[in-house]
Amino acid sequence: MSLNDSKNSVGFFNSLASSVTNFGSVMTKSVNGLMGYEGIEVINPDGSTEDAEEEAGRGRWKQEERDGYWKIMQKYIGSDITSMVTLPVIIFEPMTTLQKMAELMEYSYLLDMADKTQDPYMRMVYASTWAISVYYAYQRTWKPFNPILGETYEMTNHNGISFIAEQVSHHPPMSAAHAENEHFSYDCTSKLKSKLLGNSIDFYPVGRTRVTLKRDGVVLDLVPPPTKAHNLIFGRTWVDSSGEMIMTNLTTGDKAVLYFQPCGWFGSGRYEVDGYVYNSAEEPKILVTGKWNESLSYQSCDIEGEPLTCTEPKEVWKVAEAPKKDKYQYTHFAHKVNSFDTAPSKLLSSDSRLRPDRYALDIGDMTKAGYEKSSLEERQRAEKRTRVEKGQRFVPKWFDETDEVTPTPWGDLEVYQFNGKYLEHRAAADNSETNTDMKSTQFNPWQFQDTSP
């Protein structure tokens, strides 16, 4: 691929519009009259347009369940349903979105390598590969729980990292996270937006992700591609991302531009990623290729983007082996994230692991999970009423809202920054001689302790 070809093929809005158009013409079929419903789009990722009606009868739901869910969801078509809809617990996984943020740390050794290397372009290879590595875990088709306002998630005992995430806003739902070890610090503000399209949903990653490499003080900025979940109700649910991922070195101007190929006819192009690391003059230096569900490789290239002669692709990352036939498609690391093995001593009582609905779902008690989920949501509404009556506003503990509003391809974002108070809390907790049984600690993210549903 030449440089001109690559630049023509990866313009963000052009490539995204083109990929959606091609994807729709090749893969999508409206199954008119299916079980009495019209205009339902069903997509078989391994087939063609002729498979749509047969595909519609597959999936995790029985016919009566599909009918019921469709009647509930169709009135929200075109809406952002990130937090406005109360959904049945049967579609959830026993994890919250704060915990899913922590999954990005599985292959954090790549950021260690980015910090250690003397090569500025390999730095971008390692760092952008780290950003792509989480997509294997993100292809899960179960919905995580929305965090309660003030809920937190802490993680230790992994690659020397201290990780803290907090739900800083409920409407709109926003989360903030900070992680660091001796090589890097990571800061993220996330305000995920969605748009329900009927039998599919688009997710737009409104957010700001910054990584600081400590040795040289280099700051990296990440803009990920959007994601789409197909066949929510009719057919087998599957997830795909397409478009550009851009990681920019704000210190030097170097950048990595990697294109996620959309899934085509009979699965062609699915999972594939390719692109270049460019220097500050926008000249390609390294070609990156692979699949986000398998591995990525890199190879030095010339000014035209062609691999240098006498060079071979070198593997930079390979996905870790995952459990077989796992109910929720969890990786081994996802199980660690969900366990107390990665919890610090004297865990905050607002931690996601302690949610009673999450725990009930984890042990397979659907009835209790549904009851506990409803109880938490009602308690949260009661808290909001109390806050309004008292004329107070919610103030996060571990992150401060700044005056900065940063633009993203999908809307403006209010930025939260780590205030450092968590490090003081953690040092004090670690030095305390008080012993607590984490597993018996009651979940408590509440601002007003005397509020009841």
Short mmCIF file of C-alpha atoms in Angstrom, two decimals:
data_model
loop_
_atom_site.label_atom_id
_atom_site.label_comp_id
_atom_site.label_asym_id
_atom_site.label_seq_id
_atom_site.Cartn_x
_atom_site.Cartn_y
_atom_site.Cartn_z
CA MET A 1 0.00 0.00 0.00
CA SER A 2 1.40 3.42 -0.92
CA LEU A 3 1.36 6.44 1.36
CA ASN A 4 -1.22 8.18 -0.83
CA ASP A 5 -3.42 5.10 -0.83
CA SER A 6 -3.21 4.82 2.95
CA LYS A 7 -4.03 8.48 3.51
CA ASN A 8 -6.96 8.32 1.11
CA SER A 9 -8.28 5.22 2.83
CA VAL A 10 -8.12 6.41 6.42
CA GLY A 11 -9.73 9.86 6.47
CA PHE A 12 -11.96 9.48 9.51
CA PHE A 13 -15.38 10.65 8.38
CA ASN A 14 -14.94 9.50 4.78
CA SER A 15 -13.77 6.04 5.77
CA LEU A 16 -16.45 5.64 8.40
CA ALA A 17 -19.24 6.75 6.06
CA SER A 18 -17.90 4.51 3.32
CA SER A 19 -17.55 1.49 5.58
CA VAL A 20 -21.08 1.87 6.92
CA THR A 21 -22.47 2.19 3.40
CA ASN A 22 -20.59 -0.83 2.10
CA PHE A 23 -21.38 -2.84 5.20
CA GLY A 24 -25.09 -2.12 4.88
CA SER A 25 -25.24 -2.98 1.18
CA VAL A 26 -23.38 -6.24 1.59
CA MET A 27 -24.47 -7.60 4.91
CA THR A 28 -27.82 -6.19 6.05
CA LYS A 29 -31.27 -7.37 5.23
CA SER A 30 -34.53 -6.03 6.65
CA VAL A 31 -36.61 -9.03 7.59
CA ASN A 32 -40.07 -7.73 6.78
CA GLY A 33 -42.94 -9.57 8.37
CA LEU A 34 -40.66 -11.49 10.73
CA MET A 35 -42.93 -12.61 13.57
CA GLY A 36 -45.26 -9.75 12.72
CA TYR A 37 -42.59 -7.03 12.80
CA GLU A 38 -41.34 -4.97 9.86
CA GLY A 39 -38.01 -3.38 9.14
CA ILE A 40 -35.95 -5.42 11.59
CA GLU A 41 -32.31 -5.57 10.47
CA VAL A 42 -30.62 -8.89 11.12
CA ILE A 43 -26.98 -9.48 10.19
CA ASN A 44 -25.17 -12.80 10.01
CA PRO A 45 -21.46 -11.93 10.29
CA ASP A 46 -20.50 -15.23 8.68
CA GLY A 47 -22.98 -15.13 5.82
CA SER A 48 -24.72 -12.99 3.24
CA THR A 49 -28.06 -11.21 2.78
CA GLU A 50 -29.76 -14.54 2.06
CA ASP A 51 -29.07 -15.75 5.62
CA ALA A 52 -30.86 -12.92 7.42
CA GLU A 53 -34.25 -14.50 7.98
CA GLU A 54 -32.74 -17.78 9.17
CA GLU A 55 -30.32 -15.85 11.39
CA ALA A 56 -33.23 -13.97 13.01
CA GLY A 57 -34.45 -17.17 14.65
CA ARG A 58 -31.11 -17.83 16.32
CA GLY A 59 -29.60 -16.21 19.38
CA ARG A 60 -29.95 -16.43 23.12
CA TRP A 61 -33.65 -15.57 23.42
CA LYS A 62 -36.77 -17.68 23.04
CA GLN A 63 -39.43 -16.38 20.66
CA GLU A 64 -41.70 -15.06 23.42
CA GLU A 65 -38.71 -13.29 25.00
CA ARG A 66 -37.76 -11.70 21.69
CA ASP A 67 -41.31 -10.48 21.19
CA GLY A 68 -41.43 -8.98 24.66
CA TYR A 69 -38.07 -7.24 24.45
CA TRP A 70 -38.88 -5.81 21.02
CA LYS A 71 -42.10 -4.27 22.34
CA ILE A 72 -40.15 -2.69 25.18
CA MET A 73 -37.26 -1.38 23.10
CA GLN A 74 -38.90 -0.21 19.88
CA LYS A 75 -40.19 3.02 21.48
CA TYR A 76 -36.60 4.01 22.23
CA ILE A 77 -35.34 3.69 18.63
CA GLY A 78 -33.18 6.70 17.79
CA SER A 79 -32.52 7.47 21.45
CA ASP A 80 -29.44 7.40 23.67
CA ILE A 81 -30.29 4.56 26.04
CA THR A 82 -27.02 4.56 28.00
CA SER A 83 -28.83 5.16 31.28
CA MET A 84 -32.44 6.12 30.53
CA VAL A 85 -33.89 2.64 30.18
CA THR A 86 -34.39 0.06 32.93
CA LEU A 87 -33.31 -3.21 31.38
CA PRO A 88 -33.91 -6.79 32.56
CA VAL A 89 -31.04 -8.32 34.51
CA ILE A 90 -30.97 -11.33 32.18
CA ILE A 91 -29.02 -9.32 29.57
CA PHE A 92 -26.31 -8.25 32.06
CA GLU A 93 -22.90 -9.63 32.93
CA PRO A 94 -21.75 -9.57 36.59
CA MET A 95 -19.46 -6.57 36.09
CA THR A 96 -19.82 -2.79 35.97
CA THR A 97 -18.51 -0.32 33.41
CA LEU A 98 -15.91 0.82 35.97
CA GLN A 99 -14.50 -2.69 36.00
CA LYS A 100 -14.51 -2.80 32.20
CA MET A 101 -12.37 0.34 32.24
CA ALA A 102 -9.84 -1.59 34.33
CA GLU A 103 -9.67 -4.34 31.69
CA LEU A 104 -7.60 -1.93 29.61
CA MET A 105 -4.76 -2.65 32.02
CA GLU A 106 -4.43 -6.36 31.10
CA TYR A 107 -1.55 -5.78 28.68
CA SER A 108 -0.14 -2.73 30.46
CA TYR A 109 3.36 -4.18 30.05
CA LEU A 110 3.16 -2.65 26.56
CA LEU A 111 3.11 0.81 28.15
CA ASP A 112 6.11 -0.20 30.25
CA MET A 113 7.90 -1.07 27.00
CA ALA A 114 6.81 2.24 25.44
CA ASP A 115 8.39 4.04 28.37
CA LYS A 116 11.62 2.04 28.24
CA THR A 117 12.36 2.21 24.50
CA GLN A 118 14.71 4.79 23.03
CA ASP A 119 12.99 4.58 19.62
CA PRO A 120 10.24 7.23 19.30
CA TYR A 121 8.39 5.25 16.64
CA MET A 122 8.48 1.95 18.52
CA ARG A 123 7.09 3.92 21.44
CA MET A 124 4.02 4.58 19.32
CA VAL A 125 3.86 0.93 18.22
CA TYR A 126 3.83 -0.31 21.81
CA ALA A 127 1.38 2.32 23.06
CA SER A 128 -1.12 1.97 20.20
CA THR A 129 -0.96 -1.83 20.46
CA TRP A 130 -1.85 -1.48 24.15
CA ALA A 131 -4.92 0.55 23.15
CA ILE A 132 -6.01 -2.12 20.65
CA SER A 133 -5.37 -5.09 22.94
CA VAL A 134 -8.54 -4.55 25.00
CA TYR A 135 -10.88 -5.05 22.04
CA TYR A 136 -10.72 -8.81 22.41
CA ALA A 137 -12.33 -8.40 25.85
CA TYR A 138 -14.71 -5.71 24.64
CA GLN A 139 -16.36 -8.02 22.10
CA ARG A 140 -18.47 -9.56 24.86
CA THR A 141 -22.19 -9.38 24.12
CA TRP A 142 -23.48 -8.90 27.68
CA LYS A 143 -24.22 -5.49 29.13
CA PRO A 144 -22.26 -4.34 32.20
CA PHE A 145 -24.12 -2.70 35.08
CA ASN A 146 -24.28 1.09 35.09
CA PRO A 147 -22.40 2.29 38.19
CA ILE A 148 -24.25 4.03 41.00
CA LEU A 149 -23.25 7.67 41.43
CA GLY A 150 -20.21 7.65 43.73
CA GLU A 151 -19.45 3.97 43.06
CA THR A 152 -15.76 3.11 42.75
CA TYR A 153 -13.49 0.32 41.59
CA GLU A 154 -9.96 -0.27 42.90
CA MET A 155 -7.37 -2.66 41.49
CA THR A 156 -3.91 -3.65 42.69
CA ASN A 157 -1.72 -6.75 42.38
CA HIS A 158 -1.27 -6.44 38.62
CA ASN A 159 1.98 -5.21 37.06
CA GLY A 160 2.62 -2.86 39.97
CA ILE A 161 -0.43 -0.79 39.05
CA SER A 162 -2.64 1.22 41.36
CA PHE A 163 -6.02 1.74 39.64
CA ILE A 164 -9.03 3.75 40.81
CA ALA A 165 -12.23 4.57 38.90
CA GLU A 166 -15.25 6.54 40.12
CA GLN A 167 -18.71 7.30 38.75
CA VAL A 168 -18.65 11.10 38.75
CA SER A 169 -22.02 11.84 37.10
CA HIS A 170 -25.29 9.98 36.66
CA HIS A 171 -27.06 12.12 34.03
CA PRO A 172 -25.20 12.04 31.74
CA PRO A 173 -23.39 8.90 32.90
CA MET A 174 -19.70 9.73 33.28
CA SER A 175 -16.78 7.85 34.76
CA ALA A 176 -13.23 8.92 35.56
CA ALA A 177 -10.21 6.67 36.06
CA HIS A 178 -6.56 6.94 37.04
CA ALA A 179 -3.85 4.29 37.01
CA GLU A 180 -0.12 4.37 37.43
CA ASN A 181 3.00 2.37 38.07
CA GLU A 182 6.69 3.25 37.86
CA HIS A 183 6.57 3.66 34.08
CA PHE A 184 3.33 5.44 33.23
CA SER A 185 0.23 7.22 34.46
CA TYR A 186 -3.16 6.85 32.80
CA ASP A 187 -6.08 9.28 33.05
CA CYS A 188 -9.49 8.92 31.46
CA THR A 189 -12.80 10.75 31.50
CA SER A 190 -15.54 8.74 29.77
CA LYS A 191 -19.04 9.81 28.72
CA LEU A 192 -20.28 6.96 26.55
CA LYS A 193 -23.12 7.85 24.19
CA SER A 194 -25.35 5.40 22.38
CA LYS A 195 -28.04 5.35 19.71
CA LEU A 196 -30.54 2.52 19.52
CA LEU A 197 -31.28 1.57 15.91
CA GLY A 198 -33.78 -1.21 16.61
CA ASN A 199 -32.00 -4.55 16.51
CA SER A 200 -28.60 -2.88 16.83
CA ILE A 201 -27.00 -0.09 18.81
CA ASP A 202 -24.17 2.32 18.07
CA PHE A 203 -21.74 3.28 20.84
CA TYR A 204 -19.73 6.50 20.57
CA PRO A 205 -16.68 6.74 22.87
CA VAL A 206 -17.03 10.35 23.98
CA GLY A 207 -14.04 10.67 26.26
CA ARG A 208 -10.47 11.74 26.76
CA THR A 209 -7.68 9.27 27.39
CA ARG A 210 -4.18 10.48 28.23
CA VAL A 211 -1.10 8.41 29.01
CA THR A 212 2.05 9.99 30.41
CA LEU A 213 5.29 8.03 30.03
CA LYS A 214 7.33 8.89 33.07
CA ARG A 215 10.92 8.60 31.87
CA ASP A 216 10.72 11.40 29.29
CA GLY A 217 7.41 12.99 30.30
CA VAL A 218 5.85 12.16 26.94
CA VAL A 219 2.05 12.63 26.82
CA LEU A 220 -0.06 10.46 24.52
CA ASP A 221 -3.68 11.16 23.52
CA LEU A 222 -6.06 8.44 22.30
CA VAL A 223 -9.16 8.71 20.11
CA PRO A 224 -10.77 5.25 19.61
CA PRO A 225 -13.26 4.22 16.90
CA PRO A 226 -17.02 3.77 17.48
CA THR A 227 -18.49 0.34 18.15
CA LYS A 228 -21.70 -1.34 17.04
CA ALA A 229 -23.57 -4.22 18.65
CA HIS A 230 -25.67 -6.19 16.15
CA ASN A 231 -28.65 -8.50 16.60
CA LEU A 232 -29.61 -7.33 20.07
CA ILE A 233 -32.92 -9.19 20.05
CA PHE A 234 -33.21 -11.13 16.80
CA GLY A 235 -30.24 -13.29 15.79
CA ARG A 236 -26.92 -14.00 17.47
CA THR A 237 -25.53 -10.87 19.11
CA TRP A 238 -22.08 -9.79 17.97
CA VAL A 239 -19.89 -6.70 18.27
CA ASP A 240 -17.80 -4.90 15.67
CA SER A 241 -15.69 -1.74 15.59
CA SER A 242 -14.80 0.11 12.41
CA GLY A 243 -13.03 3.35 11.61
CA GLU A 244 -9.85 5.01 12.76
CA MET A 245 -8.02 4.81 16.04
CA ILE A 246 -5.63 7.73 16.43
CA MET A 247 -2.94 7.97 19.07
CA THR A 248 -1.01 11.24 19.09
CA ASN A 249 2.22 12.05 20.87
CA LEU A 250 1.33 15.54 22.10
CA THR A 251 4.98 16.16 23.00
CA THR A 252 6.58 15.40 19.61
CA GLY A 253 3.74 15.34 17.08
CA ASP A 254 4.30 11.70 16.08
CA LYS A 255 1.12 9.67 15.71
CA ALA A 256 -0.26 6.22 15.02
CA VAL A 257 -3.28 6.01 12.70
CA LEU A 258 -4.77 2.51 12.67
CA TYR A 259 -7.85 1.54 10.71
CA PHE A 260 -10.32 -1.05 12.01
CA GLN A 261 -11.79 -2.82 8.99
CA PRO A 262 -15.59 -3.32 8.98
CA CYS A 263 -16.95 -6.84 8.74
CA GLY A 264 -17.84 -7.69 5.15
CA TRP A 265 -19.59 -10.47 3.26
CA PHE A 266 -18.98 -13.91 4.81
CA GLY A 267 -16.91 -12.29 7.57
CA SER A 268 -14.25 -10.79 5.31
CA GLY A 269 -12.21 -8.09 7.00
CA ARG A 270 -13.64 -8.78 10.43
CA TYR A 271 -11.16 -8.12 13.27
CA GLU A 272 -8.52 -6.73 10.88
CA VAL A 273 -6.45 -3.65 11.80
CA ASP A 274 -3.82 -1.93 9.72
CA GLY A 275 -2.13 1.43 9.58
CA TYR A 276 1.04 3.38 10.15
CA VAL A 277 3.12 5.18 12.72
CA TYR A 278 3.91 8.63 11.29
CA ASN A 279 6.54 11.14 12.33
CA SER A 280 5.65 14.78 12.99
CA ALA A 281 6.07 15.52 9.27
CA GLU A 282 3.34 12.92 8.54
CA GLU A 283 5.80 10.54 6.89
CA PRO A 284 5.13 6.83 7.49
CA LYS A 285 7.82 5.10 9.53
CA ILE A 286 6.34 1.76 10.64
CA LEU A 287 3.55 -0.39 9.22
CA VAL A 288 1.27 -2.11 11.76
CA THR A 289 -1.01 -5.00 10.76
CA GLY A 290 -2.95 -7.82 12.38
CA LYS A 291 -6.22 -8.76 14.01
CA TRP A 292 -7.44 -7.35 17.29
CA ASN A 293 -8.69 -10.79 18.36
CA GLU A 294 -5.38 -12.56 17.62
CA SER A 295 -2.14 -10.59 17.33
CA LEU A 296 -0.45 -7.50 15.88
CA SER A 297 2.87 -7.17 14.05
CA TYR A 298 5.01 -4.28 12.86
CA GLN A 299 7.50 -3.69 10.06
CA SER A 300 9.62 -0.69 9.10
CA CYS A 301 8.51 0.99 5.84
CA ASP A 302 9.74 3.51 3.29
CA ILE A 303 8.36 6.96 2.49
CA GLU A 304 5.71 5.35 0.26
CA GLY A 305 4.51 3.11 3.08
CA GLU A 306 5.97 -0.04 1.55
CA PRO A 307 7.79 -2.52 3.83
CA LEU A 308 11.57 -2.18 3.66
CA THR A 309 13.33 -4.92 1.74
CA CYS A 310 15.10 -7.57 3.78
CA THR A 311 12.71 -7.02 6.71
CA GLU A 312 9.99 -9.27 8.08
CA PRO A 313 6.94 -8.48 10.22
CA LYS A 314 7.66 -8.86 13.94
CA GLU A 315 4.95 -9.79 16.38
CA VAL A 316 4.46 -7.16 19.08
CA TRP A 317 1.45 -8.62 20.89
CA LYS A 318 -0.60 -11.80 21.00
CA VAL A 319 -3.90 -12.27 22.80
CA ALA A 320 -3.73 -14.46 25.89
CA GLU A 321 -5.52 -17.78 25.88
CA ALA A 322 -9.10 -17.42 27.14
CA PRO A 323 -11.28 -19.85 29.12
CA LYS A 324 -13.25 -22.30 27.00
CA LYS A 325 -17.05 -21.98 26.90
CA ASP A 326 -17.13 -19.28 29.55
CA LYS A 327 -20.72 -18.23 30.26
CA TYR A 328 -19.98 -14.53 29.88
CA GLN A 329 -17.07 -14.84 27.42
CA TYR A 330 -14.71 -13.62 30.15
CA THR A 331 -10.96 -13.64 29.74
CA HIS A 332 -8.83 -14.91 32.61
CA PHE A 333 -8.02 -11.29 33.39
CA ALA A 334 -11.73 -10.36 33.50
CA HIS A 335 -12.19 -13.02 36.19
CA LYS A 336 -9.30 -11.44 38.12
CA VAL A 337 -10.86 -8.00 37.77
CA ASN A 338 -14.10 -9.38 39.19
CA SER A 339 -12.41 -11.15 42.10
CA PHE A 340 -10.98 -9.96 45.40
CA ASP A 341 -7.54 -11.18 44.31
CA THR A 342 -6.92 -7.77 42.71
CA ALA A 343 -8.50 -5.80 45.56
CA PRO A 344 -6.34 -3.79 47.94
CA SER A 345 -6.55 -4.31 51.66
CA LYS A 346 -9.32 -2.27 53.32
CA LEU A 347 -11.30 -1.96 50.11
CA LEU A 348 -13.55 1.09 49.76
CA SER A 349 -17.14 0.18 50.64
CA SER A 350 -18.25 1.84 47.39
CA ASP A 351 -16.39 -0.77 45.29
CA SER A 352 -18.21 -2.51 42.41
CA ARG A 353 -17.27 -5.97 43.70
CA LEU A 354 -19.57 -5.37 46.70
CA ARG A 355 -22.72 -4.63 44.70
CA PRO A 356 -25.37 -7.17 45.79
CA ASP A 357 -26.93 -7.37 42.30
CA ARG A 358 -23.57 -8.05 40.68
CA TYR A 359 -22.75 -10.74 43.23
CA ALA A 360 -26.18 -12.40 42.92
CA LEU A 361 -25.83 -12.55 39.13
CA ASP A 362 -22.30 -13.91 39.49
CA ILE A 363 -23.58 -16.91 41.48
CA GLY A 364 -26.53 -17.41 39.11
CA ASP A 365 -29.39 -16.08 41.29
CA MET A 366 -31.34 -14.12 38.66
CA THR A 367 -34.31 -13.38 40.93
CA LYS A 368 -32.18 -11.84 43.67
CA ALA A 369 -30.04 -10.01 41.12
CA GLY A 370 -33.15 -8.37 39.65
CA TYR A 371 -34.47 -7.43 43.08
CA GLU A 372 -31.17 -5.97 44.23
CA LYS A 373 -30.71 -4.04 40.99
CA SER A 374 -34.14 -2.45 41.37
CA SER A 375 -33.42 -1.63 45.03
CA LEU A 376 -30.15 0.12 44.17
CA GLU A 377 -31.78 2.12 41.38
CA GLU A 378 -34.61 3.22 43.69
CA ARG A 379 -32.13 4.17 46.42
CA GLN A 380 -30.25 6.26 43.86
CA ARG A 381 -33.45 8.06 42.87
CA ALA A 382 -34.19 8.72 46.56
CA GLU A 383 -30.68 10.16 46.97
CA LYS A 384 -31.28 12.51 44.06
CA ARG A 385 -34.54 13.74 45.61
CA THR A 386 -32.78 14.36 48.92
CA ARG A 387 -29.94 16.19 47.19
CA VAL A 388 -32.42 18.46 45.41
CA GLU A 389 -34.36 19.13 48.62
CA LYS A 390 -31.16 20.08 50.45
CA GLY A 391 -29.95 22.23 47.55
CA GLN A 392 -26.73 20.23 47.29
CA ARG A 393 -24.81 18.84 44.35
CA PHE A 394 -22.82 15.65 44.16
CA VAL A 395 -19.06 16.08 44.52
CA PRO A 396 -16.78 13.14 43.60
CA LYS A 397 -14.17 12.11 46.17
CA TRP A 398 -11.20 11.15 44.03
CA PHE A 399 -11.62 13.35 40.94
CA ASP A 400 -12.27 17.07 40.48
CA GLU A 401 -14.30 18.59 37.68
CA THR A 402 -12.20 21.08 35.74
CA ASP A 403 -13.19 24.09 33.65
CA GLU A 404 -11.85 22.31 30.57
CA VAL A 405 -14.31 21.16 27.90
CA THR A 406 -12.62 19.18 25.15
CA PRO A 407 -14.14 18.45 21.72
CA THR A 408 -14.44 14.88 20.43
CA PRO A 409 -15.76 13.56 17.10
CA TRP A 410 -19.06 12.78 18.89
CA GLY A 411 -19.56 15.79 21.14
CA ASP A 412 -17.95 17.94 23.81
CA LEU A 413 -16.65 16.43 27.03
CA GLU A 414 -16.34 17.95 30.51
CA VAL A 415 -12.96 16.82 31.83
CA TYR A 416 -12.34 15.44 35.33
CA GLN A 417 -8.85 15.17 36.78
CA PHE A 418 -7.38 12.93 39.45
CA ASN A 419 -6.97 14.98 42.64
CA GLY A 420 -4.41 12.75 44.39
CA LYS A 421 -6.54 12.22 47.51
CA TYR A 422 -6.86 8.52 46.74
CA LEU A 423 -3.10 8.05 47.11
CA GLU A 424 -3.26 9.64 50.56
CA HIS A 425 -6.22 7.42 51.48
CA ARG A 426 -4.50 4.29 50.21
CA ALA A 427 -1.28 5.04 52.13
CA ALA A 428 -3.25 5.55 55.33
CA ALA A 429 -5.33 2.40 54.78
CA ASP A 430 -2.27 0.28 54.07
CA ASN A 431 -0.62 1.50 57.28
CA SER A 432 -3.69 0.91 59.41
CA GLU A 433 -3.70 -2.12 61.69
CA THR A 434 -7.48 -2.46 61.48
CA ASN A 435 -8.56 -5.67 59.76
CA THR A 436 -11.82 -5.94 57.82
CA ASP A 437 -13.50 -8.78 55.99
CA MET A 438 -13.85 -7.37 52.48
CA LYS A 439 -16.41 -9.93 51.33
CA SER A 440 -18.79 -9.10 54.17
CA THR A 441 -18.54 -5.32 53.71
CA GLN A 442 -21.87 -3.74 52.77
CA PHE A 443 -21.94 -1.83 49.48
CA ASN A 444 -22.11 1.85 50.35
CA PRO A 445 -21.60 4.54 47.70
CA TRP A 446 -24.27 6.76 49.26
CA GLN A 447 -23.98 10.45 50.02
CA PHE A 448 -26.85 10.41 52.54
CA GLN A 449 -26.75 7.43 54.88
CA ASP A 450 -30.28 7.97 56.23
CA THR A 451 -31.97 7.73 52.81
CA SER A 452 -34.11 4.65 52.20
CA PRO A 453 -35.98 3.57 49.05
#
